[in-house]
mmCIF file of N, CA and C in Angstrom:
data_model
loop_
_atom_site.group_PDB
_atom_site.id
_atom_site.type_symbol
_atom_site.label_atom_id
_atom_site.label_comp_id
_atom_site.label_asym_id
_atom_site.label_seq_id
_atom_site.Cartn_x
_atom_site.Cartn_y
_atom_site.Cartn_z
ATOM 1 N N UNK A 1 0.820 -1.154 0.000
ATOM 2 C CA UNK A 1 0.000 0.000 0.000
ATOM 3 C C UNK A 1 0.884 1.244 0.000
ATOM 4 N N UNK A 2 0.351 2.082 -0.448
ATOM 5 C CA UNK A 2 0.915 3.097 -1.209
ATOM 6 C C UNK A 2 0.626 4.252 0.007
ATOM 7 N N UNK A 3 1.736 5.199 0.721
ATOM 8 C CA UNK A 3 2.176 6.064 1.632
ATOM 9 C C UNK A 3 1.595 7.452 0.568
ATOM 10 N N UNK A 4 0.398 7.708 1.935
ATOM 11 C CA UNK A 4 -0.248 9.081 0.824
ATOM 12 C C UNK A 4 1.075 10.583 1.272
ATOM 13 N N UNK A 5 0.805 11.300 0.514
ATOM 14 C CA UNK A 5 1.875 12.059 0.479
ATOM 15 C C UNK A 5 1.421 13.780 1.705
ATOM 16 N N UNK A 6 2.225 13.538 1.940
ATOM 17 C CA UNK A 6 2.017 14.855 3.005
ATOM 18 C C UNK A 6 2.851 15.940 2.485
ATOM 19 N N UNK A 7 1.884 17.015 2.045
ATOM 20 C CA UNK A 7 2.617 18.390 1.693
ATOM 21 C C UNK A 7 2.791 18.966 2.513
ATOM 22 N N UNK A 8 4.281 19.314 2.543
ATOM 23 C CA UNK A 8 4.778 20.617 3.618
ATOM 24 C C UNK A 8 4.941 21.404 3.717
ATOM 25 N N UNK A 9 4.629 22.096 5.010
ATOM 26 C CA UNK A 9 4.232 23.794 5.088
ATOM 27 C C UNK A 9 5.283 24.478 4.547
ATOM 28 N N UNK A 10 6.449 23.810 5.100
ATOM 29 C CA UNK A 10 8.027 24.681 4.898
ATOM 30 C C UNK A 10 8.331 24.383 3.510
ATOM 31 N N UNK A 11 7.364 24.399 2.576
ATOM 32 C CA UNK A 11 8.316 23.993 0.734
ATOM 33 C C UNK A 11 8.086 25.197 0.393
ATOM 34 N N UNK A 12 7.440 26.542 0.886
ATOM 35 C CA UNK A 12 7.665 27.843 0.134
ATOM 36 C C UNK A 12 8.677 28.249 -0.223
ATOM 37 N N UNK A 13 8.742 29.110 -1.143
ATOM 38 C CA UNK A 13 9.551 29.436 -1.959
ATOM 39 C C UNK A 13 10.097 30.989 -0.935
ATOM 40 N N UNK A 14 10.897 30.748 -0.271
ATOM 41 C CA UNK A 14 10.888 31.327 1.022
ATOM 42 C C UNK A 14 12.349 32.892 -0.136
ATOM 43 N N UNK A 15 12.016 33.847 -0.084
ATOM 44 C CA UNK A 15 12.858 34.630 -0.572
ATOM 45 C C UNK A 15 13.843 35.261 0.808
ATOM 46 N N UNK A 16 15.373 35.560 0.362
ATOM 47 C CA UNK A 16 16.101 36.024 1.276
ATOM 48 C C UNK A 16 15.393 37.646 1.300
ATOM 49 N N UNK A 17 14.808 38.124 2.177
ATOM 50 C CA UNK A 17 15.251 39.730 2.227
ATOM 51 C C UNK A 17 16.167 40.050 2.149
ATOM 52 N N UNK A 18 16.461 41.511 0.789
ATOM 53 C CA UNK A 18 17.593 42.055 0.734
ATOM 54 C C UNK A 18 17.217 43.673 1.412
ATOM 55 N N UNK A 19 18.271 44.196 1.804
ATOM 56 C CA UNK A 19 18.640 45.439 2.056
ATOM 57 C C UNK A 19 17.782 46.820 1.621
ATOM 58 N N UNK A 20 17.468 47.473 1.819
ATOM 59 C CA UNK A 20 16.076 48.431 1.490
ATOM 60 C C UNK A 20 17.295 49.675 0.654
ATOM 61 N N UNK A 21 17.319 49.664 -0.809
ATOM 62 C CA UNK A 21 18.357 50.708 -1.645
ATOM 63 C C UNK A 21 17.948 51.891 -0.700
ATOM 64 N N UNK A 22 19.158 52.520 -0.846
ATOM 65 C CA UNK A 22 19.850 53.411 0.102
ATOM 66 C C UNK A 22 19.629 53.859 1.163
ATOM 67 N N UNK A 23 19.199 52.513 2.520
ATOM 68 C CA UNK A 23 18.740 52.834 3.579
ATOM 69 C C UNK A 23 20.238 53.325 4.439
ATOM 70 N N UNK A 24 21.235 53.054 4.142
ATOM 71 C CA UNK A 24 22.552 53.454 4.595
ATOM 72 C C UNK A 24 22.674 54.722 4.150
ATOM 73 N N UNK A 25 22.593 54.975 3.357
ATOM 74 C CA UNK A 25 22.811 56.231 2.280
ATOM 75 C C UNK A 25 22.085 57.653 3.010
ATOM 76 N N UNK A 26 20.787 56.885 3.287
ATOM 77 C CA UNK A 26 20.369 58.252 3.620
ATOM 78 C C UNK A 26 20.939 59.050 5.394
ATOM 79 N N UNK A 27 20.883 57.235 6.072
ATOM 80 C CA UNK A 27 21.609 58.091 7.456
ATOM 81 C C UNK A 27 22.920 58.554 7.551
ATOM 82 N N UNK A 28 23.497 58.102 6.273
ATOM 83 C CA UNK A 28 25.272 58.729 6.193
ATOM 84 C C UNK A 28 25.019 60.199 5.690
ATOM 85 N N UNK A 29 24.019 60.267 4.991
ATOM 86 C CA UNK A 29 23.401 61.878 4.366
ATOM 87 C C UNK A 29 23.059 62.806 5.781
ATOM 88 N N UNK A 30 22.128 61.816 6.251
ATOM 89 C CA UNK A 30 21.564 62.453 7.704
ATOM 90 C C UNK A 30 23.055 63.151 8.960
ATOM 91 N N UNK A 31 24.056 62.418 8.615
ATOM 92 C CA UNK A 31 24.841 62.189 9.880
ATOM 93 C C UNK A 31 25.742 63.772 9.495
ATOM 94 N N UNK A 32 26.430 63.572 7.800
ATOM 95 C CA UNK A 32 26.846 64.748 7.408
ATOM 96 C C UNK A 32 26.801 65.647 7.247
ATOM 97 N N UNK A 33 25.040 65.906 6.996
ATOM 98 C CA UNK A 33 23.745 67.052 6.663
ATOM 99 C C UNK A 33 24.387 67.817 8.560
ATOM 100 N N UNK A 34 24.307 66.933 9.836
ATOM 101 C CA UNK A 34 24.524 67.539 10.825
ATOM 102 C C UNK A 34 26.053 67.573 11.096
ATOM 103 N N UNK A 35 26.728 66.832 10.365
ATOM 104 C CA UNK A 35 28.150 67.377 11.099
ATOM 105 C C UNK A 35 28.835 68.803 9.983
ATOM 106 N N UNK A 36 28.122 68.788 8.940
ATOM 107 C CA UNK A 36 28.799 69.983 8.095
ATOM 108 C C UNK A 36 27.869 70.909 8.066
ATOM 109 N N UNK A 37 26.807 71.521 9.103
ATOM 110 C CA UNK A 37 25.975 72.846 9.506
ATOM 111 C C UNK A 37 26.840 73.841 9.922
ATOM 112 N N UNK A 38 27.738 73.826 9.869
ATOM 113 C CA UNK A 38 28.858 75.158 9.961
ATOM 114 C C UNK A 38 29.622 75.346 8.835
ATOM 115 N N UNK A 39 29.749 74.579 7.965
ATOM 116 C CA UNK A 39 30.315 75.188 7.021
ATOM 117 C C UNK A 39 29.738 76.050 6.163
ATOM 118 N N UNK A 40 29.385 77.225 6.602
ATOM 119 C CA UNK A 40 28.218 77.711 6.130
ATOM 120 C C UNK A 40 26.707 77.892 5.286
ATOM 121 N N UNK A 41 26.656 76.443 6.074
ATOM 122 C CA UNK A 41 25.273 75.995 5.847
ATOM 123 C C UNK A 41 24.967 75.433 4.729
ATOM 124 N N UNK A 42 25.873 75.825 3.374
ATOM 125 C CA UNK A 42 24.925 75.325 2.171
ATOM 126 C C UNK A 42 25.641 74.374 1.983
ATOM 127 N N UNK A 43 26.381 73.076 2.402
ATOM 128 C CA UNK A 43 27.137 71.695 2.307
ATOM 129 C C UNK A 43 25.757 71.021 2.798
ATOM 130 N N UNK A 44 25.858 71.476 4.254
ATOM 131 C CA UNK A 44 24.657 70.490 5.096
ATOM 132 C C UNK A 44 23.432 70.775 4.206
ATOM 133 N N UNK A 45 22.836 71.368 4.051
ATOM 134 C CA UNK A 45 21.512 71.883 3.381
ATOM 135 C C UNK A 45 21.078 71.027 2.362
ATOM 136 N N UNK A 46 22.290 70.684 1.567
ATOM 137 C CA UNK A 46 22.073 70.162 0.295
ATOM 138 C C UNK A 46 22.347 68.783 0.799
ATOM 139 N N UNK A 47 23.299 68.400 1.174
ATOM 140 C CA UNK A 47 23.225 66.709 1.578
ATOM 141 C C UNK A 47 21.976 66.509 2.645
ATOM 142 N N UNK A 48 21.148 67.194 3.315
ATOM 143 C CA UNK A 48 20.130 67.102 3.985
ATOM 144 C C UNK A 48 18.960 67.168 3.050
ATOM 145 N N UNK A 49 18.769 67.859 2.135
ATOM 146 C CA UNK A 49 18.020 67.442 1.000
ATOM 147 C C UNK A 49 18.106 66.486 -0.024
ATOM 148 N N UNK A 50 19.530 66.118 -0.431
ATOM 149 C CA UNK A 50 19.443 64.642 -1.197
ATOM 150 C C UNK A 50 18.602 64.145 -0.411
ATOM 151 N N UNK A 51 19.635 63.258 1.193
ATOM 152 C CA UNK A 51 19.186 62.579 1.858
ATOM 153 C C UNK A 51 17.391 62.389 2.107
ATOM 154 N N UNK A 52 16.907 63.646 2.153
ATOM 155 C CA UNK A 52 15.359 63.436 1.862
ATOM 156 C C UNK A 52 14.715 62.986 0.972
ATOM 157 N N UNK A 53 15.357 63.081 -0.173
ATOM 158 C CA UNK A 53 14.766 62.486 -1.437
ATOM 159 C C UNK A 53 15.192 60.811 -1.543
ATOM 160 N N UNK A 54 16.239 60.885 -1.122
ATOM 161 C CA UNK A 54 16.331 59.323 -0.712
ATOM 162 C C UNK A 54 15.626 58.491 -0.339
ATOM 163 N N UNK A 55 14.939 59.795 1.065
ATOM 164 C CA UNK A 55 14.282 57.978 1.835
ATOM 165 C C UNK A 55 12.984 58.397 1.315
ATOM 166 N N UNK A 56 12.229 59.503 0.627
ATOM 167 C CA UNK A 56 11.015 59.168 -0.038
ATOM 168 C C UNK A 56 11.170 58.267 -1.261
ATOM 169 N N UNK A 57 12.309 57.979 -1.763
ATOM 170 C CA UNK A 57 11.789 56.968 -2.775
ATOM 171 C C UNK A 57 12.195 55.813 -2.025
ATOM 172 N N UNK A 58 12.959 55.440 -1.257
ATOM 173 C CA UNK A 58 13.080 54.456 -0.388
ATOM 174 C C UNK A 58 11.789 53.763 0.250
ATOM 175 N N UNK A 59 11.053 54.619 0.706
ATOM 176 C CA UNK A 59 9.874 54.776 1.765
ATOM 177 C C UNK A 59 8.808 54.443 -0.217
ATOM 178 N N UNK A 60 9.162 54.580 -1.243
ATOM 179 C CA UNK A 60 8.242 53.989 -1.697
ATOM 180 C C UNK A 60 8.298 52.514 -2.228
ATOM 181 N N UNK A 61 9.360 52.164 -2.479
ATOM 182 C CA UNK A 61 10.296 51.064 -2.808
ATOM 183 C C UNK A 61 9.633 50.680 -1.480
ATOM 184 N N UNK A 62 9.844 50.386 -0.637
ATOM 185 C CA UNK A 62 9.202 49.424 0.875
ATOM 186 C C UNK A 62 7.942 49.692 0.607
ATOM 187 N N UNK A 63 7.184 50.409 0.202
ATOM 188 C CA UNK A 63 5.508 50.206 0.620
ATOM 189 C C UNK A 63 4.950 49.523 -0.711
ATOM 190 N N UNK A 64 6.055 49.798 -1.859
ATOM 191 C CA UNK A 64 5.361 48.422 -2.980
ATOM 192 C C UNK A 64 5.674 47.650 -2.588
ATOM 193 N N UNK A 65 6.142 46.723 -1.517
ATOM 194 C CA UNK A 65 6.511 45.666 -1.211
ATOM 195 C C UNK A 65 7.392 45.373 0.036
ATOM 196 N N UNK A 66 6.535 45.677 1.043
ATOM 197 C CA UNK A 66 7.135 45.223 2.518
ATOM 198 C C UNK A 66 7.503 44.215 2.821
ATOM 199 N N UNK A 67 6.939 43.421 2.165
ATOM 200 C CA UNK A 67 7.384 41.765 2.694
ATOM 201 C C UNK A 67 8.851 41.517 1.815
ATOM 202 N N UNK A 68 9.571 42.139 0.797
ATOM 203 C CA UNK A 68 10.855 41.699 0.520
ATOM 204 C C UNK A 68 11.823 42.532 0.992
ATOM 205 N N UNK A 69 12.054 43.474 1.725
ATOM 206 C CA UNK A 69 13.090 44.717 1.898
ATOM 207 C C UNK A 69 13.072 44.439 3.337
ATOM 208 N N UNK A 70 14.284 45.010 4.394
ATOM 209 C CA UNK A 70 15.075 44.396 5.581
ATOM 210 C C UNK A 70 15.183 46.653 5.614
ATOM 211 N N UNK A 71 15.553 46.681 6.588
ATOM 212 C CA UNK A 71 15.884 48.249 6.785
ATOM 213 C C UNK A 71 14.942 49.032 6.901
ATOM 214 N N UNK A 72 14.229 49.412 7.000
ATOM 215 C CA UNK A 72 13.168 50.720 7.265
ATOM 216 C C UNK A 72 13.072 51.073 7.919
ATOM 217 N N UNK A 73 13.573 50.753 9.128
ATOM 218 C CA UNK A 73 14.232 51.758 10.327
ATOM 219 C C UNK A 73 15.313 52.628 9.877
ATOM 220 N N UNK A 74 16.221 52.001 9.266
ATOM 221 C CA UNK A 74 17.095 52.834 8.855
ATOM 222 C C UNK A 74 16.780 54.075 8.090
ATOM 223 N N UNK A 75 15.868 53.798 7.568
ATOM 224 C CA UNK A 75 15.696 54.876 6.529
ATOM 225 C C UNK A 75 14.757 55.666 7.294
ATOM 226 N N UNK A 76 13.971 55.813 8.234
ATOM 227 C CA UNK A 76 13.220 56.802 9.321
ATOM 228 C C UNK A 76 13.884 57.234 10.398
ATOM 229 N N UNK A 77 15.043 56.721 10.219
ATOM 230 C CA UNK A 77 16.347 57.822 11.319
ATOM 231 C C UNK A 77 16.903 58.474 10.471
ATOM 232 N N UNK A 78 17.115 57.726 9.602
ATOM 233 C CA UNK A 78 17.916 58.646 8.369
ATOM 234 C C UNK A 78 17.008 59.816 7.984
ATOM 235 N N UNK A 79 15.923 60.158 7.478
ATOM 236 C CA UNK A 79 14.991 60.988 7.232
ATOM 237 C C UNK A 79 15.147 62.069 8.535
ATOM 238 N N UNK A 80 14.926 61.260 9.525
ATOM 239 C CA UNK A 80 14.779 62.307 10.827
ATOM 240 C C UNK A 80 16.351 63.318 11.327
ATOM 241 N N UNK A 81 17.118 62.354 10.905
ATOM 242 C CA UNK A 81 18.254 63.148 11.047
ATOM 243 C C UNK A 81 18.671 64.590 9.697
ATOM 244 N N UNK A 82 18.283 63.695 8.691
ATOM 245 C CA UNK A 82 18.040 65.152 7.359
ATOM 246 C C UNK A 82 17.153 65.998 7.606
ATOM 247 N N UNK A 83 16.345 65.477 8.547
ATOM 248 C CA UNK A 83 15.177 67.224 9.357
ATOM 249 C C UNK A 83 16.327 67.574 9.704
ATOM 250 N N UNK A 84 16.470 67.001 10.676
ATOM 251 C CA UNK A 84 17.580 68.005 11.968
ATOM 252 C C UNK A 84 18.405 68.553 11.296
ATOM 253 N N UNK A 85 19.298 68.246 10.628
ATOM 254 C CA UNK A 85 20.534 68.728 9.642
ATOM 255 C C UNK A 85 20.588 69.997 8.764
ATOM 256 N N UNK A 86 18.865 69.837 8.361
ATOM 257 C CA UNK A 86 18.267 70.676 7.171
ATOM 258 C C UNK A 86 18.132 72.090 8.128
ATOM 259 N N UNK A 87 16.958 71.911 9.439
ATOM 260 C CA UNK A 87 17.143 73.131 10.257
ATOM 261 C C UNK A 87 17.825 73.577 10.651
ATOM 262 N N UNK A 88 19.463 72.807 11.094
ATOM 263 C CA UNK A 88 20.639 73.443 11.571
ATOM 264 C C UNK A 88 21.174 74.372 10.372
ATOM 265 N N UNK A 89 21.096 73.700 9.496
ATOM 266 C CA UNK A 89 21.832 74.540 8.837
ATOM 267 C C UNK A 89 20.930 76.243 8.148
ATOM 268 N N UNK A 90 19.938 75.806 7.895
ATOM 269 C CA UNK A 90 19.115 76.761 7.824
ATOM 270 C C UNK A 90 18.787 78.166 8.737
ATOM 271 N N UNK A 91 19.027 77.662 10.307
ATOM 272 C CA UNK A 91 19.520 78.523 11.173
ATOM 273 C C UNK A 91 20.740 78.780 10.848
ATOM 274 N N UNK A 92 21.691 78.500 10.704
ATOM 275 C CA UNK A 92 23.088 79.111 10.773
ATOM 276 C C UNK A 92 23.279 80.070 9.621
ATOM 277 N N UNK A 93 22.940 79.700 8.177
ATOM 278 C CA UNK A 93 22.400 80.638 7.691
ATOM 279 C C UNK A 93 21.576 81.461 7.650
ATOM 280 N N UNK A 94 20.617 81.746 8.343
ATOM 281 C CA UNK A 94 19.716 82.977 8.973
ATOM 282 C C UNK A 94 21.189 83.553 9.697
ATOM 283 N N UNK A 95 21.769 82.877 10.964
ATOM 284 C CA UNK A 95 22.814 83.702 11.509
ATOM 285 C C UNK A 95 23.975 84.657 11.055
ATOM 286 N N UNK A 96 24.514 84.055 9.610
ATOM 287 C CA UNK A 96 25.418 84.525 8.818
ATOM 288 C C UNK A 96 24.501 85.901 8.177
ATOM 289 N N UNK A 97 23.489 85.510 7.362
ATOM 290 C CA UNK A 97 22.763 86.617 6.722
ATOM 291 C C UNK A 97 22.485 87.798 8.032
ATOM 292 N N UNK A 98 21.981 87.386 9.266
ATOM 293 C CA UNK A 98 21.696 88.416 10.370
ATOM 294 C C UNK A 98 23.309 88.994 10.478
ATOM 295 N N UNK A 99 24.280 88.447 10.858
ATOM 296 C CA UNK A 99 25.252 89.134 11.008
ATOM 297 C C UNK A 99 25.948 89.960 10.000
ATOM 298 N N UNK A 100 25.814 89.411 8.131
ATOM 299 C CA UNK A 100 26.177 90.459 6.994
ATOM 300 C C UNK A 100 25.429 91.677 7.095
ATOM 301 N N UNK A 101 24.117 91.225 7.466
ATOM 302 C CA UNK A 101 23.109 92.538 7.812
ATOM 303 C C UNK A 101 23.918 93.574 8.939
ATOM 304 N N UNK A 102 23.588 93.039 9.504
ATOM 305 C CA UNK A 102 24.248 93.850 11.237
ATOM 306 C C UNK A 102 25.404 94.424 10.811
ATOM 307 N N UNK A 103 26.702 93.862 10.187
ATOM 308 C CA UNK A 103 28.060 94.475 10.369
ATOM 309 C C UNK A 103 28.231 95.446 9.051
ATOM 310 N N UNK A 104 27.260 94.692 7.979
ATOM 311 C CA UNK A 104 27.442 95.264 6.790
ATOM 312 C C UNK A 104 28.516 94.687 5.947
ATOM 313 N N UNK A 105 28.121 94.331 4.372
ATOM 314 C CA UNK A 105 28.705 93.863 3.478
ATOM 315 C C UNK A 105 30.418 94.744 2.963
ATOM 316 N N UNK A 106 30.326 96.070 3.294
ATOM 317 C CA UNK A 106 31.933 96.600 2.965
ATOM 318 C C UNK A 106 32.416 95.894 4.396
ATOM 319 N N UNK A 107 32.224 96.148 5.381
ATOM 320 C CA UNK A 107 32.875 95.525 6.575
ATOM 321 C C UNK A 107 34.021 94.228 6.430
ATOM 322 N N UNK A 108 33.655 93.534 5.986
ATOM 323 C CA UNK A 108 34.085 91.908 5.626
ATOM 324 C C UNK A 108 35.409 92.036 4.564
ATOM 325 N N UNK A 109 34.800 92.931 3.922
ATOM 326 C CA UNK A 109 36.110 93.089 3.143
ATOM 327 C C UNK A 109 37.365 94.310 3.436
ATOM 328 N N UNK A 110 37.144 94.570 4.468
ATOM 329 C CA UNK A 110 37.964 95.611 4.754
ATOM 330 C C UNK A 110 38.210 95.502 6.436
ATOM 331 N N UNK A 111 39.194 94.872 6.640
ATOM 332 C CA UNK A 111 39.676 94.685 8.110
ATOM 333 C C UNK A 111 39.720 95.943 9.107
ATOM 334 N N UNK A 112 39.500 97.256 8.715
ATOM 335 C CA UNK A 112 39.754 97.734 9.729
ATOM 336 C C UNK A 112 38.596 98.734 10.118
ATOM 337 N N UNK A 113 37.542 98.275 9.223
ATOM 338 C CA UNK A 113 35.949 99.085 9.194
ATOM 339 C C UNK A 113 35.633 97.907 10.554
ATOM 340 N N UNK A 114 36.002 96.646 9.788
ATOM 341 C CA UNK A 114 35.211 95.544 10.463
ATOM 342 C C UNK A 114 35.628 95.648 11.966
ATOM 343 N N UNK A 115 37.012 96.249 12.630
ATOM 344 C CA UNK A 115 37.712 96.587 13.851
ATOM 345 C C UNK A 115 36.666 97.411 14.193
ATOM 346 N N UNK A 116 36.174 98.321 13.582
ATOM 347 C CA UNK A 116 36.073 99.528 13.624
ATOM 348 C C UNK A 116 34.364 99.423 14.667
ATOM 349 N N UNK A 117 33.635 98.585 13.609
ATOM 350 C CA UNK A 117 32.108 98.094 13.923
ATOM 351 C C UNK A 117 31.992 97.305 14.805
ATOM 352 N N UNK A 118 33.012 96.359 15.401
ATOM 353 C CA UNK A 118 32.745 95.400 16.028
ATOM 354 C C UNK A 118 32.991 95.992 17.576
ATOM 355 N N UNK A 119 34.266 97.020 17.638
ATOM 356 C CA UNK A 119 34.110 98.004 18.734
ATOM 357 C C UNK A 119 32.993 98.819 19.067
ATOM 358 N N UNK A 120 32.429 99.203 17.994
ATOM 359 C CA UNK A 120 31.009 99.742 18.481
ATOM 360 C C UNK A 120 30.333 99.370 18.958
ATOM 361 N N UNK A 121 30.037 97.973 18.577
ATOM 362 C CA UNK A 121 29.393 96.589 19.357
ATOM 363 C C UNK A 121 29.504 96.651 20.649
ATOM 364 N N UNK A 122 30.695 96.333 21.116
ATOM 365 C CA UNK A 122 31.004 96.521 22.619
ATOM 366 C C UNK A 122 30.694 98.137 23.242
#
């Protein structure tokens, strides 16, 4: 007599999750966006805006298909850190523009106006 056959649960066609495209990418964007907000702002600004565009197409790449992509945490720190990065630097440039305002544009180029204004200050 003939052994009826038992199908098994575990024969799916089980896929490896790979890596969610540029879920690294964007928190290395995020990390730089905040460590280069002093270089007067427009380094960070702009790698804080790639980095945003990153994880929205990232963030769409995972929602056509959650069940194959690994990372999406990564890519919602990464996002959150290109906020932060984006406002730092955005303040610091408000600060630079407030201070060209304040001291005045000949100032900067002329060392001894700029002596001159900054004593007034005090």
């Amino acid at each position: 007599m003939d052994k009826p056959t038992v199908s098994n649960s575990n024969d799916y066609n089980y896929m490896e999750k790979q890596k969610l495209p540029n879920a690294t990418g964007v928190i290395i964007l995020g990390i730089l966006s905040i460590v280069t907000c002093c270089c007067y702002g427009i380094i960070g600004l702009i790698l804080g805006i790639v980095g945003l565009v990153l994880a929205k197409k990232a963030k769409q790449v995972y929602l056509a298909s959650p069940e194959e992509y690994t990372g999406f945490s990564n890519v919602k720190t990464g996002k959150i850190l290109c906020i932060v990065g984006i406002v730092l630097n955005v303040l610091f440039i408000a600060y630079i523009v407030g201070i060209v305002a304040y001291i005045g544009w000949d100032a900067l180029s002329d060392p001894e106006l700029l002596q001159q204004r900054i004593q007034e200050l005090q």
